[in-house]
Tab-separated table of C-alpha atoms and ligand atoms in Angstrom:
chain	number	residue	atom	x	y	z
V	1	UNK	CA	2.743	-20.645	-16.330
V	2	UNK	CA	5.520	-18.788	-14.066
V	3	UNK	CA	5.754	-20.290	-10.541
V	4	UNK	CA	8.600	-17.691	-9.193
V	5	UNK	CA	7.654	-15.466	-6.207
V	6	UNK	CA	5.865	-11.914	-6.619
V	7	UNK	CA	7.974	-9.038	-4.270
V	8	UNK	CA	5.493	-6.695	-2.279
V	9	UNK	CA	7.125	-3.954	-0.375
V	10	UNK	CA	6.110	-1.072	1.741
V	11	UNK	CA	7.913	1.189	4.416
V	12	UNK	CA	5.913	-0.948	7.079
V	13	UNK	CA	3.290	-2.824	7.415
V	14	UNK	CA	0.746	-0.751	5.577
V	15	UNK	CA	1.714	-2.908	2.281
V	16	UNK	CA	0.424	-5.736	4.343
V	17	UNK	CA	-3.248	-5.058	2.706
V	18	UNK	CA	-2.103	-5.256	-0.273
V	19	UNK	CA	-0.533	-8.950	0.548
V	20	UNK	CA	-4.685	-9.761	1.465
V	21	UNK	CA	-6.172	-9.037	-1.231
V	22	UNK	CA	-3.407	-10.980	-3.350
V	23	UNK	CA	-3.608	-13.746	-1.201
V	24	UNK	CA	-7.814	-14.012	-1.764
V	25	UNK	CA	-7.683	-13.162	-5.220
V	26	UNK	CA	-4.403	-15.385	-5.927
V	27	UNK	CA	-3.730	-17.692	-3.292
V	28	UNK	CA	-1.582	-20.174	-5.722
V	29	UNK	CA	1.029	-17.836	-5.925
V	30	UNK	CA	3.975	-17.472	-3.717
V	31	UNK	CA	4.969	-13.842	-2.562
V	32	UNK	CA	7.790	-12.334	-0.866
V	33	UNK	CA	7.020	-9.379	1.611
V	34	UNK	CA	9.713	-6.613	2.909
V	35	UNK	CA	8.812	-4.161	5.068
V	36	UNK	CA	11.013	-1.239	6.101
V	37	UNK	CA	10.083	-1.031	9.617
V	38	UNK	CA	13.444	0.408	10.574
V	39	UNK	CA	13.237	3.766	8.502
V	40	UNK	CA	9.210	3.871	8.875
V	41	UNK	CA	7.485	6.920	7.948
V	42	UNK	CA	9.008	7.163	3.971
V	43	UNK	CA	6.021	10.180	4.174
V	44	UNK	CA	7.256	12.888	5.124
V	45	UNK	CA	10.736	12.621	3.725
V	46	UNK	CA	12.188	14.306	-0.101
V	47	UNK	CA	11.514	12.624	-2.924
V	48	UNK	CA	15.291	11.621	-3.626
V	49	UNK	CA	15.135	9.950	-0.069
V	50	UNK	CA	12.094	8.381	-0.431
V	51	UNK	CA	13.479	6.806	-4.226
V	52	UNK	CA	17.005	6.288	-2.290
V	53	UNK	CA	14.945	3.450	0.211
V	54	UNK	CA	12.788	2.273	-2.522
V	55	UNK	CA	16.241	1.301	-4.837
V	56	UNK	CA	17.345	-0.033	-1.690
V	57	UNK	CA	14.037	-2.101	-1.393
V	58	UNK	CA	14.036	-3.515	-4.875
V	59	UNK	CA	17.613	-4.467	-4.829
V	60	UNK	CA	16.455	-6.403	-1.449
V	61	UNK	CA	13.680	-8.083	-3.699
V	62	UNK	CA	15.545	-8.713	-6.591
V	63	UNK	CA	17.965	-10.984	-4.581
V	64	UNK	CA	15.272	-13.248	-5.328
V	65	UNK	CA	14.017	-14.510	-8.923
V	66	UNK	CA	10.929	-12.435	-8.854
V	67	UNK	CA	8.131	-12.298	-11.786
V	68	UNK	CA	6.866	-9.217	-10.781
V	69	UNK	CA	6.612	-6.571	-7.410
V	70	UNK	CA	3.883	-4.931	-6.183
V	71	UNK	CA	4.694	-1.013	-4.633
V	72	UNK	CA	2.677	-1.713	-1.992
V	73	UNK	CA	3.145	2.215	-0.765
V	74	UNK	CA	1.663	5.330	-1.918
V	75	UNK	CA	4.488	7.330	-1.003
V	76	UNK	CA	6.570	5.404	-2.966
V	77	UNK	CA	4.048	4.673	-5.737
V	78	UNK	CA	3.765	8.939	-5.925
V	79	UNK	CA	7.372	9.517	-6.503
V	80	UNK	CA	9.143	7.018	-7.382
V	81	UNK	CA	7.344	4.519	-9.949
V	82	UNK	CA	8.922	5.936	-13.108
V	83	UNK	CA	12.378	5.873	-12.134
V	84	UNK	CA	11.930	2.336	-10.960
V	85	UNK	CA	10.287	1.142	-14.163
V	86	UNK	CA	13.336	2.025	-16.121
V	87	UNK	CA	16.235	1.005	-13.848
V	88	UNK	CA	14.395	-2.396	-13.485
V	89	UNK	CA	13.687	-4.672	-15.650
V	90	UNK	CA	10.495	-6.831	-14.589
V	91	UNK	CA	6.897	-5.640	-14.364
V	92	UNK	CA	5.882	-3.233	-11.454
V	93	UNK	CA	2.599	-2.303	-10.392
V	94	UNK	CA	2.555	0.327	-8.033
V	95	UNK	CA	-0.910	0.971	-5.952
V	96	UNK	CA	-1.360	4.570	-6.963
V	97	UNK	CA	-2.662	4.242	-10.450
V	98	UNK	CA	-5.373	1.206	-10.268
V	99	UNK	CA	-6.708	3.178	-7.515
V	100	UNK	CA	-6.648	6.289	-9.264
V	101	UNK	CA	-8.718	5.056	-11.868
V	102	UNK	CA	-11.305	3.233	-9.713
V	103	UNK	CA	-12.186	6.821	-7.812
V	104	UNK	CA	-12.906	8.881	-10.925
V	105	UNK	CA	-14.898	5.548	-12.402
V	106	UNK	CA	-17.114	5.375	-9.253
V	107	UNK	CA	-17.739	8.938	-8.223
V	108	UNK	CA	-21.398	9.957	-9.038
V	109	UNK	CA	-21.120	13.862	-7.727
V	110	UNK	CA	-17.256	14.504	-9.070
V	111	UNK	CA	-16.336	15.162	-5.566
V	112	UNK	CA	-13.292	12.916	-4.888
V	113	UNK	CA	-11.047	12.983	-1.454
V	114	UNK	CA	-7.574	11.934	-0.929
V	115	UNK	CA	-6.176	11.185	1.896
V	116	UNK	CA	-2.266	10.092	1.679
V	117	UNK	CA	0.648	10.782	3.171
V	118	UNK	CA	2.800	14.364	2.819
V	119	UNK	CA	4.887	13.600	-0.212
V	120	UNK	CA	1.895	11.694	-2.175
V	121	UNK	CA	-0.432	14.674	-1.768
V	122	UNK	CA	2.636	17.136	-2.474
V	123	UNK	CA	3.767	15.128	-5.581
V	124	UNK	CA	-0.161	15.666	-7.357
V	125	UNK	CA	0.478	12.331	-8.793
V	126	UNK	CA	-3.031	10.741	-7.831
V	127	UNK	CA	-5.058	14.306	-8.808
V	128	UNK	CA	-3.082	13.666	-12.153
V	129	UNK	CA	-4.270	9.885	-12.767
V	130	UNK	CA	-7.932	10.533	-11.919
V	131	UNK	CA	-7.882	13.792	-14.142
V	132	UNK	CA	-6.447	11.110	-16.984
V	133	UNK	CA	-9.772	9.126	-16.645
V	134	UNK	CA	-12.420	11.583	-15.304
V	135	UNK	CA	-10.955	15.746	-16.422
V	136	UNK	CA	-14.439	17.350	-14.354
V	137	UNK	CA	-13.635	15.755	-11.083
V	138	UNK	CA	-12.953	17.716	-8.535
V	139	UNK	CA	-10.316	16.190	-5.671
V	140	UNK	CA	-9.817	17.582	-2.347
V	141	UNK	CA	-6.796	16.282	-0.596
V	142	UNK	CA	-5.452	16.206	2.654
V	143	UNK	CA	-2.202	14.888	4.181
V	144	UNK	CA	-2.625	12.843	7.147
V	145	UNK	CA	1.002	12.248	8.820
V	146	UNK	CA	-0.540	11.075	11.929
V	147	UNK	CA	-2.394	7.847	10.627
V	148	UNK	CA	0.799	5.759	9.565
V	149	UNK	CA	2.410	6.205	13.082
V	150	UNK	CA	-0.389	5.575	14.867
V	151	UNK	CA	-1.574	2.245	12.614
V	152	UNK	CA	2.355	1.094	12.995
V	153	UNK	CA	1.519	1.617	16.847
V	154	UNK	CA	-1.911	-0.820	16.566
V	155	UNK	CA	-4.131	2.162	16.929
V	156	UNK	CA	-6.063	1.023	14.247
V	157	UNK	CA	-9.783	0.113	16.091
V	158	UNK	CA	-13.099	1.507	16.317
V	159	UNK	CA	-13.691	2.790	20.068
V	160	UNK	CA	-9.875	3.796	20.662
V	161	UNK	CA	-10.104	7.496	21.261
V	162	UNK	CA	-6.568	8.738	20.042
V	163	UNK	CA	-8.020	7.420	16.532
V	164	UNK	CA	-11.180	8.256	16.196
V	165	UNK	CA	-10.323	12.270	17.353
V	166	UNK	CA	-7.131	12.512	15.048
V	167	UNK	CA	-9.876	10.791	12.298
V	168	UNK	CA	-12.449	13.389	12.542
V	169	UNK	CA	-9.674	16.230	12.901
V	170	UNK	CA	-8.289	14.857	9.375
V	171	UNK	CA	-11.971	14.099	7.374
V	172	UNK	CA	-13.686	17.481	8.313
V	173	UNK	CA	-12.722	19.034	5.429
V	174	UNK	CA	-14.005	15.768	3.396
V	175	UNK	CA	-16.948	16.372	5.147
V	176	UNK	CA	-17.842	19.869	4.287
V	177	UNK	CA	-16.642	19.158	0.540
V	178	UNK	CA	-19.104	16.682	0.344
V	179	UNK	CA	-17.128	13.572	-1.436
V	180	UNK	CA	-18.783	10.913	-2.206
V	181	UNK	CA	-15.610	8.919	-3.125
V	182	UNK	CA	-13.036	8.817	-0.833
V	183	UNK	CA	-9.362	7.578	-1.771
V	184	UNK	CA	-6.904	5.469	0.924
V	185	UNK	CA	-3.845	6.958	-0.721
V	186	UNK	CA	-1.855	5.400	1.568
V	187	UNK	CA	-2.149	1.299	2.289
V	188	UNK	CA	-1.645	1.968	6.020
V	189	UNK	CA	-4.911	3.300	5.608
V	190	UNK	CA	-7.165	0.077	4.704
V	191	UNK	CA	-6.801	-0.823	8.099
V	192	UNK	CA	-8.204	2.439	8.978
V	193	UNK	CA	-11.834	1.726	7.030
V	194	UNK	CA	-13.834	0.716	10.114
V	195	UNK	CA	-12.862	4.031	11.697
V	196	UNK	CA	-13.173	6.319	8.412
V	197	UNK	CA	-16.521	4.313	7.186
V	198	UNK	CA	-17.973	5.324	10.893
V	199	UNK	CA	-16.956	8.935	10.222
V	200	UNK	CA	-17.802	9.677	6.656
V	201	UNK	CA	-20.745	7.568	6.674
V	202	UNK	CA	-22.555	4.649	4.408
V	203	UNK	CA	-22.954	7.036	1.359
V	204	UNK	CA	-19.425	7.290	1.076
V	205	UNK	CA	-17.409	5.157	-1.560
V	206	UNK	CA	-13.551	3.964	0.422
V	207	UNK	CA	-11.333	2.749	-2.634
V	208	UNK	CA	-8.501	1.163	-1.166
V	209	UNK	CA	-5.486	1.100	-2.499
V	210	UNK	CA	-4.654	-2.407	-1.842
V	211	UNK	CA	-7.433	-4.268	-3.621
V	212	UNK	CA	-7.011	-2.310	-7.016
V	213	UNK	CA	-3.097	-3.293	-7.402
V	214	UNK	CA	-4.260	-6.360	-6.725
V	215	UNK	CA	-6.530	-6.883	-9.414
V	216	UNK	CA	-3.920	-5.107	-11.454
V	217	UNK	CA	-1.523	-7.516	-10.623
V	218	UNK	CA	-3.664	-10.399	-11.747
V	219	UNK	CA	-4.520	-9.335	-14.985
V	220	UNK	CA	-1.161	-8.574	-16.194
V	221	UNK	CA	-0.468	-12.366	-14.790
V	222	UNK	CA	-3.643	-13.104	-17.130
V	223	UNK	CA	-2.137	-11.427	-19.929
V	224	UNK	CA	1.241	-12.696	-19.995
V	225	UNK	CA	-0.247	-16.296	-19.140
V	226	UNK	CA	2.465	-16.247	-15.689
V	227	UNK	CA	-0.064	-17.453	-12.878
V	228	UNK	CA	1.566	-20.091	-10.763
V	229	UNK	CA	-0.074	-23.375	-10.858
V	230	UNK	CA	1.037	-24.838	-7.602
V	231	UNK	CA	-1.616	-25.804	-5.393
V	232	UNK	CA	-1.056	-22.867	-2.692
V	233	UNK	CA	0.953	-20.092	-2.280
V	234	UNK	CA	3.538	-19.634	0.620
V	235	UNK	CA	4.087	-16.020	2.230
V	236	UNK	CA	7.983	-15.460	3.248
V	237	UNK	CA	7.952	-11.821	5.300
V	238	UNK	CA	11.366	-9.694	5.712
V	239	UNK	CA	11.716	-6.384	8.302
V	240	UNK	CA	14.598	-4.162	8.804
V	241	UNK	CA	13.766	-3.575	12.249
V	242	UNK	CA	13.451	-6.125	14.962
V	243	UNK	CA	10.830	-8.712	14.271
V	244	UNK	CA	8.569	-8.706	17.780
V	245	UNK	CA	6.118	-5.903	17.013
V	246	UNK	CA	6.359	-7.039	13.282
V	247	UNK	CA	4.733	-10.533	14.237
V	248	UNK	CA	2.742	-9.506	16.693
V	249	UNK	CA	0.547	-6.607	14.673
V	250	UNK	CA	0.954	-8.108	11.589
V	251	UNK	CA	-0.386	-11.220	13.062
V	252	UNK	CA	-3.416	-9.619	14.057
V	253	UNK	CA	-3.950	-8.144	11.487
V	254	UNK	CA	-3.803	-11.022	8.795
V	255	UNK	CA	-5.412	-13.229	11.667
V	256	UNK	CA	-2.834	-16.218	11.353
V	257	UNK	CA	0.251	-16.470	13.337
V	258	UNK	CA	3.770	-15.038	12.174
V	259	UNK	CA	5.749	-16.477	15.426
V	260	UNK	CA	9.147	-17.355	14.050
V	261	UNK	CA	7.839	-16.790	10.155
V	262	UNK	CA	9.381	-12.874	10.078
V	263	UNK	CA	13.226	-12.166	9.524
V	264	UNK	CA	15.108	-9.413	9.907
V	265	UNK	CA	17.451	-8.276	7.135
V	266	UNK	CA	20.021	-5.345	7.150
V	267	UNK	CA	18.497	-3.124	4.465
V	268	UNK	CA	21.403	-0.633	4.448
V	269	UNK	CA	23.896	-3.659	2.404
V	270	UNK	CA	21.599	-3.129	0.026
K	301	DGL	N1	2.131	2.733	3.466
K	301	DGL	C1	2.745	3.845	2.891
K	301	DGL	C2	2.040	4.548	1.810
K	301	DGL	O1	1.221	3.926	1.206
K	301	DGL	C3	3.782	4.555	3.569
K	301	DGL	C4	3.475	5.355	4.729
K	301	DGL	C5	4.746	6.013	5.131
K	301	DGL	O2	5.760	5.332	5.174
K	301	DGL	O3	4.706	7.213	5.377
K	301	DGL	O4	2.270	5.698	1.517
């Protein structure tokens, strides 16, 4: 039994699907959310930048007594996991792996997509995992800078035009490859599903990357017998930036209401 907080982070408020899924599959436990909304897209920045915010992130986190974090970013997850695993010492689950390994079990055809951000697709990190589990799949990926600032922007629903063009701009190629698995590299992306399920059809598989860390997360709470056993699980939520849009998307989005529950923190003390 281990009652302390889990740390989820992401550059924004992508991460935020990962928080759903933990809170449906473990709603005892208590979890402690930063997002970076000040320095939002980590994407299309160098990998030393990108691991430069993400130290910066855990130190945030680790001002807390945490059991375990959840990289709730692909970008980060890409680039950065190793180095984190050996400067810090508590388990970390980052989303790129669990995912990985769901897309090459459940492809039927070989043909996998990824879609992710710039540095995720440049860092080969995700063809490299599914290769581990399934070495005849082919993967086709595709960077798709556009998504994150348009789902930090609420542009995230079926019907809005700016969307659904930039969507079928970025999923042609998916198309005409013929995937019939099709990897959210990126969790800003989940919230995309409605609009990419519309465009690549019912046949398609979406894995996202959200639900498979969290599945990850709760087995290695399984295995080390460290699930909380309070009665429910509190969500504390953290920003860099000012809290208003914060609340007010991320509201919406998790369909309860953040009004005075977000704080801002300076990110660059850390
Ligand atoms: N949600 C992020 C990811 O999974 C980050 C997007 C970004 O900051 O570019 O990659």
């Amino acid at each position: 039994m281990d009652n302390r907080p889990i740390g989820v982070f992401d550059s924004g408020l992508g991460g935020l699907t990962a928080v759903r899924e933990l809170m449906h599959l473990l709603p005892r436990e208590d979890i402690i959310y930063f997002g970076d909304t000040a320095r939002v897209p980590y994407g299309g920045r160098s990998p030393e930048t990108i691991l430069k915010f993400a130290r910066q992130d855990m130190n945030f986190l680790c001002s807390f007594d945490l059991k375990a974090v959840v990289i709730a970013c692909g970008t980060v997850s890409t680039t950065s996991l190793a180095a984190l695993r050996q400067e810090y010492h508590l388990p970390i689950i980052g989303v790129a792996e669990p995912t990985a390994v769901q897309a090459a079990r459940s492809t039927q055809n070989g043909k996998i997509g990824l879609i992710a951000t710039k540095a995720s697709i440049a860092s080969g990190a995700y063809e490299r995992m599914i290769h581990c589990e399934n070495k005849s799949a082919q993967v086709f990926g595709k960077a798709c800078p556009l998504f994150v600032p348009l789902v930090e922007n609420g542009r995230f629903h079926v019907g809005d035009p700016v969307i659904e063009i930039v969507a079928e701009e970025y999923l042609q190629s998916m198309k005409e490859a013929q995937v019939d698995t099709l990897v959210l590299g990126c969790t800003h992306y989940p919230l995309l599903s409605d609009v990419i399920g519309k465009i690549m059809g019912p046949d398609v598989a979406l894995i996202s990357s959200g639900r498979e860390a969290a599945v990850a997360l709760k087995n290695l709470l399984i295995e080390r017998n460290a699930l909380s056993d309070s009665n429910h699980g509190d969500t504390s939520y953290f920003v860099s930036d000012t809290v208003d849009g914060f609340e007010q998307t991320a509201g919406l989005f998790l369909r309860s209401d953040l009004k005075g529950m977000v704080q801002q923190i300076n990110i660059e003390k850390y």
